[in-house]
Amino acid sequence: MKKLLLPFVALLFARTATAQLTDTFADGNFTQNPAWTGDAASFQVNAALQLQTNGPATTGTELQLVTPCTATIGTTWEFWANLKLTTSSGNYADVWLMADQPDLKATGTKGYFVRLGGTPDEIALFRKDATGSPVYVINGQDATLSSTNNNLVRVRVTRSTAGLWTLERDLTGNTTYVSEGSATDATHQRSAYFGVYCTYSSTNSRAFYFDDFRVTDATAPLLLQAGASSARQLDLTFNEAVAAAQPGASYRLSTGSPAVTAAARDVQDPTVVHLTLVADLPLGSLTVEARKVADAFGNVAAGPLTATFQNNGFAVPPTFNQLLITEILADETPVVGLPASEFIEIHNPSATAVVDLAGVRLLKPGSTSNPAVFPAGAVLLPGGYAVVCGSTRPALFAAYGKVFGLTNFPSLSNAADQLVLRGKDGRTLFEVSYSDTWYRDARKKDGGWTLEMLDTANPCAGADNWKASEDASGGTPGRANSVRTPNPDRTAPALLRALALSPTTVRLYFGEKLDSLAAANVALYTISPTAGILRAAPVGPDFRLVDLTLAAPLTANQPLTVTTQRAVDCAGNASGPATSATFALPVSVVAGDVVINEILFNPRTGGVDFVEVVNRSGKFLDLQGWQLGNQRPDNSVDAEPISSGPVLLPPGGLLAFTTHPDIVQQQYPNSTDVAHLLQLPALPTFPDDAGTVVLFDSRGQVLDKYAYAATQHLKLLDNAEGVSLERIRAAGPSEVGNFHSAAGSVGYATPGRPNSQQQPDVNGTGVLTLEPEIFTPDDDGQQDFTTLAYQLDQPGYAGSVTIYDAQGRLARRLVRNETLATQGTWQWDGLTDRGQKASVGYYILHVELLRPSNGQKREYRKTVVVGARQ
């Protein structure tokens, strides 16, 4: 079939173009003319001069070969294949028409491929993005490849200059093609490789055959747009790569415009041609004309090709992320080498556009001060950097290049702050909320060093794209950062939580900045049970929030689920599967609904305190206006607000409050749930020795309080720094007997996660209940102590608990004549009266209950075993 087809194909295309890629394997190899690379040892050219798999006979094997190919638009791809097997989810082939990298197995490879086989036994065209699973462009008919041992097919795929794809096939291997369908998709415009990918089960290692690969660009280039990047440079963009050699005589401008002296293809982007002009461009509407422009494959557009553009001057106002803050000196002392003055550095990341800074505002959201405004005539050249400082400080930075001294330059907080650049039209251009933890260096955090952005191509990122300068002077104002390195954002945005702000407004919280235009699409969101959505409004300046306006008011405390489809972050990453969050319109809280669940009051060196609460009610609650306090010995309270805005706490929900969630996460990386950490501007002062944590609602009502002390920690601990006290039973009282040191096996704290020492609430019957009856006091978070619960018929009892070993020797006087409520608990942590760990063995708990009013006395004995793990 090959010998009959190729002359026909050659005749068909001889008049239009030279093929971008042709390989019939007639030379008996795949290592040259063209050269294929990849799993070369697992392929062969067989006696029939066909490419055949010859890999290991192992189920799940994946093989690939690729060869360079840049054709993308106005292109035809053809190939012959025979899969001598039964296709399935584990036995199929992908022929990649376009791939942006040579590893077809990598999850981040982008492009288009034809799948032969798979579960539907189909021939289909797929698109692969940087994240997520492949998606159909053309879904072929199922059961097309239905043979158990001879799935023969010739495939032809075309893509028009308008992005229209057509998929055809001939199941006899000839050229009488039948259409599988057409579809428009213009997602990916670049390609570097063509290739084949095969996966199979053990019996099919030699069952894939390929031949007659041909990729042909038969279409002349089209001129898409033109624009001035400087007074004497015009940039033309074509729909595909053009020839490397670009004669200036091929281009001219409108009558009366300056002549073109030179034309050059862009080094990085072969679809762009830069025209150099003999004089400055005039203002107004201009037309550029191109004749006899060839693409990279020899197709010539006789022309004329024209594009009209508006020249409004050399500099252009910046749009979102076209003006960046790339360096910050918030703490100028002690001086390392830079001037003793706060500053920021701005950067124009464009390679061609001059940015017009006139009217751009620098501000701190929430500040009462007027913003700093750039003056008329201020510009920043393509790729340029500039220092921005106070109006009296430019002379200090004169040696660093361009400097803007602005009136009302904001005071930069050392610990943390938010800075925003806004265009003169009020739109957000750039936002950054920095923290001193971004330095990643305790020494540099103390002052004199700048924070620098790592990757200016990833401006939406936060802490992971900034660090302390590595320049010996302390920073690099006015030039490229010392820490610059590629740091792309490949993470899709996640929906963290949702909250009803009112009966008709629901706020969504995302884990990173969103594309504000995409996020405003109402069709991305659904609420079930059914609730109509009228409007979606992203909330600036960082666009991590989206407010949904509902068509009808919500019912209080009714759980609902909001789902978002394909949320897009400001770096262009789109979430794949739908993500959802549960919420409800909150109701009023009463004392005891929310209780103190965990407290870290004596942190490690460099650490911070945190307090965790748990909602043990069946209500959805809003923490807006609540306060957290420490009650002093004189009963006065040092209190701090939890949140001035709404914060939802669902039934059973946990929230840990701290001033630095990032530090908490760093110190407890394996036992922290960052989704349940809430940053507070300040926490009350919790002494290291003892204090009382108090939780207030928005009306000042005490919801819960707990009196902690360092002496409550497990006596076996060598050092209690960084060890939290955890609540044992959610429904139990906020008393000493219901708290225990967090287990060492989880890192000694569980902020935002269920407690390591939690036990089920006591539900036993009778006077005394012991649980567990065998425990291992080794601080591993599993049965570290035993709990003795009592339930009395009436008040007025006093109780004593004495523990003896199996020989009757006194081990511990646990309780002495304690006045008892009608129910409560005691816990034994396995320590003796000497503070030593009790030996492994049986122990008797002797319980005495006395009613002083009538002398009535009861005695009980419970047996418990102190064990040890092997």
Coordinates of N, CA, C and O in Angstrom, one line a residue, residues 41 80 89 91 238 292 335 340 378 388 406 428 497 517 649 746-747 763 793 797 822 841:
A41 N 15.3 1.6 21.9 CA 15.6 0.1 22.0 C 14.4 -0.7 21.9 O 14.5 -2.0 21.7
W80 N -0.2 5.7 8.6 CA -0.8 4.4 8.5 C -0.5 3.6 9.7 O 0.6 3.8 10.3
S89 N -8.5 -0.4 27.5 CA -7.9 0.8 28.3 C -6.4 0.6 28.5 O -5.8 1.6 28.8
N91 N -4.4 -1.1 26.2 CA -3.8 -1.5 24.9 C -4.3 -0.5 23.8 O -5.4 -0.6 23.3
F238 N 2.2 36.9 12.7 CA 1.6 36.0 11.7 C 0.9 34.8 12.5 O 1.2 34.6 13.6
K292 N 4.9 38.7 -0.6 CA 5.8 37.6 -0.8 C 6.5 37.1 0.5 O 7.7 36.9 0.5
V335 N 22.0 48.4 58.3 CA 22.5 48.6 56.9 C 23.5 47.5 56.5 O 24.4 47.3 57.3
A340 N 19.9 53.5 53.6 CA 19.1 53.3 54.8 C 17.7 53.9 54.5 O 17.3 54.9 55.1
A378 N 6.1 59.8 33.2 CA 6.9 58.7 33.7 C 6.6 57.5 32.9 O 5.5 57.1 32.6
V388 N 11.4 52.8 43.4 CA 10.4 53.7 43.8 C 10.6 53.9 45.3 O 10.6 53.0 46.1
L406 N 8.2 59.4 45.1 CA 6.8 59.8 45.1 C 6.3 60.3 46.4 O 6.7 59.8 47.5
T428 N -6.9 47.0 39.1 CA -5.7 46.5 39.8 C -4.7 46.0 38.7 O -5.1 45.2 37.8
R497 N -13.3 27.1 50.8 CA -14.5 27.1 51.6 C -15.5 28.1 51.0 O -15.2 28.9 50.1
L517 N -11.6 38.0 35.1 CA -12.6 37.9 34.0 C -13.3 36.6 33.9 O -14.5 36.5 33.8
L649 N -18.0 28.5 60.8 CA -17.6 27.3 61.5 C -18.7 26.3 61.4 O -19.8 26.4 62.1
V746 N 2.8 12.7 66.5 CA 2.3 13.6 65.5 C 3.1 15.0 65.5 O 2.7 15.9 64.9
G747 N 4.2 15.0 66.3 CA 4.9 16.2 66.4 C 4.6 17.2 67.5 O 4.9 18.3 67.5
N763 N -20.1 7.1 77.3 CA -21.5 6.7 77.1 C -21.9 5.5 78.0 O -23.0 4.9 77.8
D793 N -25.8 9.0 91.7 CA -27.3 9.2 91.7 C -27.7 10.5 92.3 O -28.9 10.9 92.1
Y797 N -21.3 14.0 97.1 CA -20.3 13.0 97.4 C -18.9 13.6 97.3 O -18.7 14.6 96.6
T822 N -22.3 15.3 89.9 CA -23.0 14.1 89.7 C -22.4 13.2 88.6 O -22.6 12.0 88.6
G841 N 2.2 -4.0 83.9 CA 1.5 -5.0 84.7 C 0.1 -4.6 85.1 O -0.4 -3.6 84.6

